[in-house]
Amino acid sequence: MSRTAGRRRRGHGAEDTETGSRDDRKRRTRRALLDAALDLLEGERSFSSLSLREITRVAGITPAGFYRHFSGMEELGQALIEDSFESLHQMMRDARKDGLPPTHIIRASVAIFLDHVQSHRAHFRFIAKERYSGSSAVRLAIRKEVRLWVGEVAVDLSRFELLKRFSSEDLQMLAGMMINAVIAATELLLDAEPGDAAAVTRIYETVEKQMRLLVLGASLWDSSLTGGNATPRPA
Amino acid sequence: MSRTAGRRRRGHGAEDTETGSRDDRKRRTRRALLDAALDLLEGERSFSSLSLREITRVAGITPAGFYRHFSGMEELGQALIEDSFESLHQMMRDARKDGLPPTHIIRASVAIFLDHVQSHRAHFRFIAKERYSGSSAVRLAIRKEVRLWVGEVAVDLSRFELLKRFSSEDLQMLAGMMINAVIAATELLLDAEPGDAAAVTRIYETVEKQMRLLVLGASLWDSSLTGGNATPRPA
DNA sequence: CAAATCAGTAAACGACTGTTGACTGAAAGT
DNA sequence: ACTTTCAGTCAACAGTCGTTTACTGATTTG
């Protein structure tokens, strides 16, 4: 009743629906769907609790219209993952091309990454939430990205004179610990209020300290003392 | 139609419903509800995607019966958290009482914890899933537990002669890194096939290596070199 | 033994869900 | 100028959901 206003009622998603070629408009609607999902995930909700209808409502289209873009929620989840990591990869390529300062490479890299996190909160919130709670396809995709990242860092580390005597396995472990620390910092960053500069500073400082501790440990490391006697029990 | 069998149809939850006092039966049904939720969480599902009806179905009671035990799903979530951490605390108390070997305390502690994880997979899967994707109440509860744990470990570490010169802040950081490594190992453990002894052994060995690296780093640490110049940017 | 308690049942409610098929109308193709 | 394509609409579907209400019947209580 009283649907007085213009025919098309849209949500926050696609604003100027009227311009551009058909492909452009389609791309815009797709973006609106992705953004709608990210918007809803900014709150307490988890991806698996989002409904298709809810997302189309926020994006400003009809439920049935959803299927012109994705076969279902699972596929939208995949798209969100690709979306999130693509901007990260882009950033990392740029950073590599621009060249890092030779002296504080680690610190600079960490800072660049955390800056990126802060300017893409929604993406990383999604990743953090889905890393352990998402569908197995999404979880695997995230794990693959992390594994690749660890590999890259291990290669970078292998160029340090100090780390020449590291076995490649131990290099992976060191890289893994560094990335674990950065991921932990990321999660703290996402939990902190975005405007809380003091908290942000503390997080940056802490992770830098952690890196320093790891480098110190590495300087005394002897890869030939590997393994030793572990204490595992099957259950 | 054709509901031929006995009146009460129960799921996997409460088996011998017929015995015990009224309180006993109530407790058993409550357990059945918690177990039903944990069962469902063993799969791909996340807690927020579980429905109340679904849980009562698995537990073998009527939807309305749920409310005799919990006011809603949120309260059940809280109960699951308490349940999970209670057995952990119990185990830690026991371990402390029994006394750890003086020589390899860290290694032994880590192994004991990971053993506990393996024998309580469902609980820890729940915690891992909800740590970043759950309701804020649940997330806060988990974070509180982790923070407390870090504090305890920091106190334990302060007794080492090697760490006497650590500032309390740096001790917290070291303890935090150790626990981060253990949590990362926990997550690997939960993702591994329970029977995969080789994978389990690798995880134990890796985390022990990580501990050794941290201890090495600590041996060179100088708390007076704290802070330095961090590189944070508000956004 | 009668009365009170209360864990669990049964049925109904309105709301929301994913998915469908037939449609419309503007853009793209020819 | 015509036909084709196709993003998005609309209406309807069969389910599931959380919650409420009145109830039942065994156990506890006095």
mmCIF file with all atom_site columns, N, CA and C in Angstrom, chain A residues 209 212, chain B residues 170 220-228:
data_model
loop_
_atom_site.group_PDB
_atom_site.id
_atom_site.type_symbol
_atom_site.label_atom_id
_atom_site.label_alt_id
_atom_site.label_comp_id
_atom_site.label_asym_id
_atom_site.label_entity_id
_atom_site.label_seq_id
_atom_site.pdbx_PDB_ins_code
_atom_site.Cartn_x
_atom_site.Cartn_y
_atom_site.Cartn_z
_atom_site.occupancy
_atom_site.B_iso_or_equiv
_atom_site.pdbx_formal_charge
_atom_site.auth_seq_id
_atom_site.auth_comp_id
_atom_site.auth_asym_id
_atom_site.auth_atom_id
_atom_site.pdbx_PDB_model_num
ATOM 1  N N  . LYS A 1 209 ? 57.915 -6.462  18.514 1.00 0.00 ? 209 LYS A N  1
ATOM 2  C CA . LYS A 1 209 ? 58.682 -7.137  19.557 1.00 0.00 ? 209 LYS A CA 1
ATOM 3  C C  . LYS A 1 209 ? 58.750 -8.630  19.298 1.00 0.00 ? 209 LYS A C  1
ATOM 4  N N  . ARG A 1 212 ? 61.158 -9.435  16.731 1.00 0.00 ? 212 ARG A N  1
ATOM 5  C CA . ARG A 1 212 ? 62.539 -9.311  17.213 1.00 0.00 ? 212 ARG A CA 1
ATOM 6  C C  . ARG A 1 212 ? 62.935 -10.555 18.001 1.00 0.00 ? 212 ARG A C  1
ATOM 7  N N  . ASP B 1 170 ? 56.983 -7.926  28.986 1.00 0.00 ? 170 ASP B N  1
ATOM 8  C CA . ASP B 1 170 ? 57.650 -8.812  28.033 1.00 0.00 ? 170 ASP B CA 1
ATOM 9  C C  . ASP B 1 170 ? 57.379 -10.278 28.354 1.00 0.00 ? 170 ASP B C  1
ATOM 10 N N  . LEU B 1 220 ? 68.395 -14.337 24.753 1.00 0.00 ? 220 LEU B N  1
ATOM 11 C CA . LEU B 1 220 ? 69.149 -13.152 24.305 1.00 0.00 ? 220 LEU B CA 1
ATOM 12 C C  . LEU B 1 220 ? 68.377 -11.852 24.532 1.00 0.00 ? 220 LEU B C  1
ATOM 13 N N  . TRP B 1 221 ? 67.183 -11.974 25.038 1.00 0.00 ? 221 TRP B N  1
ATOM 14 C CA . TRP B 1 221 ? 66.288 -10.814 25.117 1.00 0.00 ? 221 TRP B CA 1
ATOM 15 C C  . TRP B 1 221 ? 66.783 -9.792  26.121 1.00 0.00 ? 221 TRP B C  1
ATOM 16 N N  . ASP B 1 222 ? 66.598 -8.535  25.777 1.00 0.00 ? 222 ASP B N  1
ATOM 17 C CA . ASP B 1 222 ? 66.925 -7.462  26.712 1.00 0.00 ? 222 ASP B CA 1
ATOM 18 C C  . ASP B 1 222 ? 65.712 -6.549  26.845 1.00 0.00 ? 222 ASP B C  1
ATOM 19 N N  . SER B 1 223 ? 65.051 -6.657  27.975 1.00 0.00 ? 223 SER B N  1
ATOM 20 C CA . SER B 1 223 ? 63.815 -5.903  28.161 1.00 0.00 ? 223 SER B CA 1
ATOM 21 C C  . SER B 1 223 ? 64.023 -4.394  28.157 1.00 0.00 ? 223 SER B C  1
ATOM 22 N N  . SER B 1 224 ? 65.271 -3.975  28.378 1.00 0.00 ? 224 SER B N  1
ATOM 23 C CA . SER B 1 224 ? 65.492 -2.524  28.412 1.00 0.00 ? 224 SER B CA 1
ATOM 24 C C  . SER B 1 224 ? 65.438 -1.940  26.992 1.00 0.00 ? 224 SER B C  1
ATOM 25 N N  . LEU B 1 225 ? 65.603 -2.788  26.001 1.00 0.00 ? 225 LEU B N  1
ATOM 26 C CA . LEU B 1 225 ? 65.503 -2.317  24.616 1.00 0.00 ? 225 LEU B CA 1
ATOM 27 C C  . LEU B 1 225 ? 64.057 -2.264  24.167 1.00 0.00 ? 225 LEU B C  1
ATOM 28 N N  . THR B 1 226 ? 63.165 -2.091  25.103 1.00 0.00 ? 226 THR B N  1
ATOM 29 C CA . THR B 1 226 ? 61.741 -2.206  24.803 1.00 0.00 ? 226 THR B CA 1
ATOM 30 C C  . THR B 1 226 ? 61.264 -1.101  23.876 1.00 0.00 ? 226 THR B C  1
ATOM 31 N N  . GLY B 1 227 ? 60.186 -1.404  23.183 1.00 0.00 ? 227 GLY B N  1
ATOM 32 C CA . GLY B 1 227 ? 59.540 -0.376  22.347 1.00 0.00 ? 227 GLY B CA 1
ATOM 33 C C  . GLY B 1 227 ? 60.313 -0.033  21.106 1.00 0.00 ? 227 GLY B C  1
ATOM 34 N N  . GLY B 1 228 ? 61.347 0.789   21.207 1.00 0.00 ? 228 GLY B N  1
ATOM 35 C CA . GLY B 1 228 ? 62.010 1.264   20.001 1.00 0.00 ? 228 GLY B CA 1
ATOM 36 C C  . GLY B 1 228 ? 61.077 2.198   19.268 1.00 0.00 ? 228 GLY B C  1
#
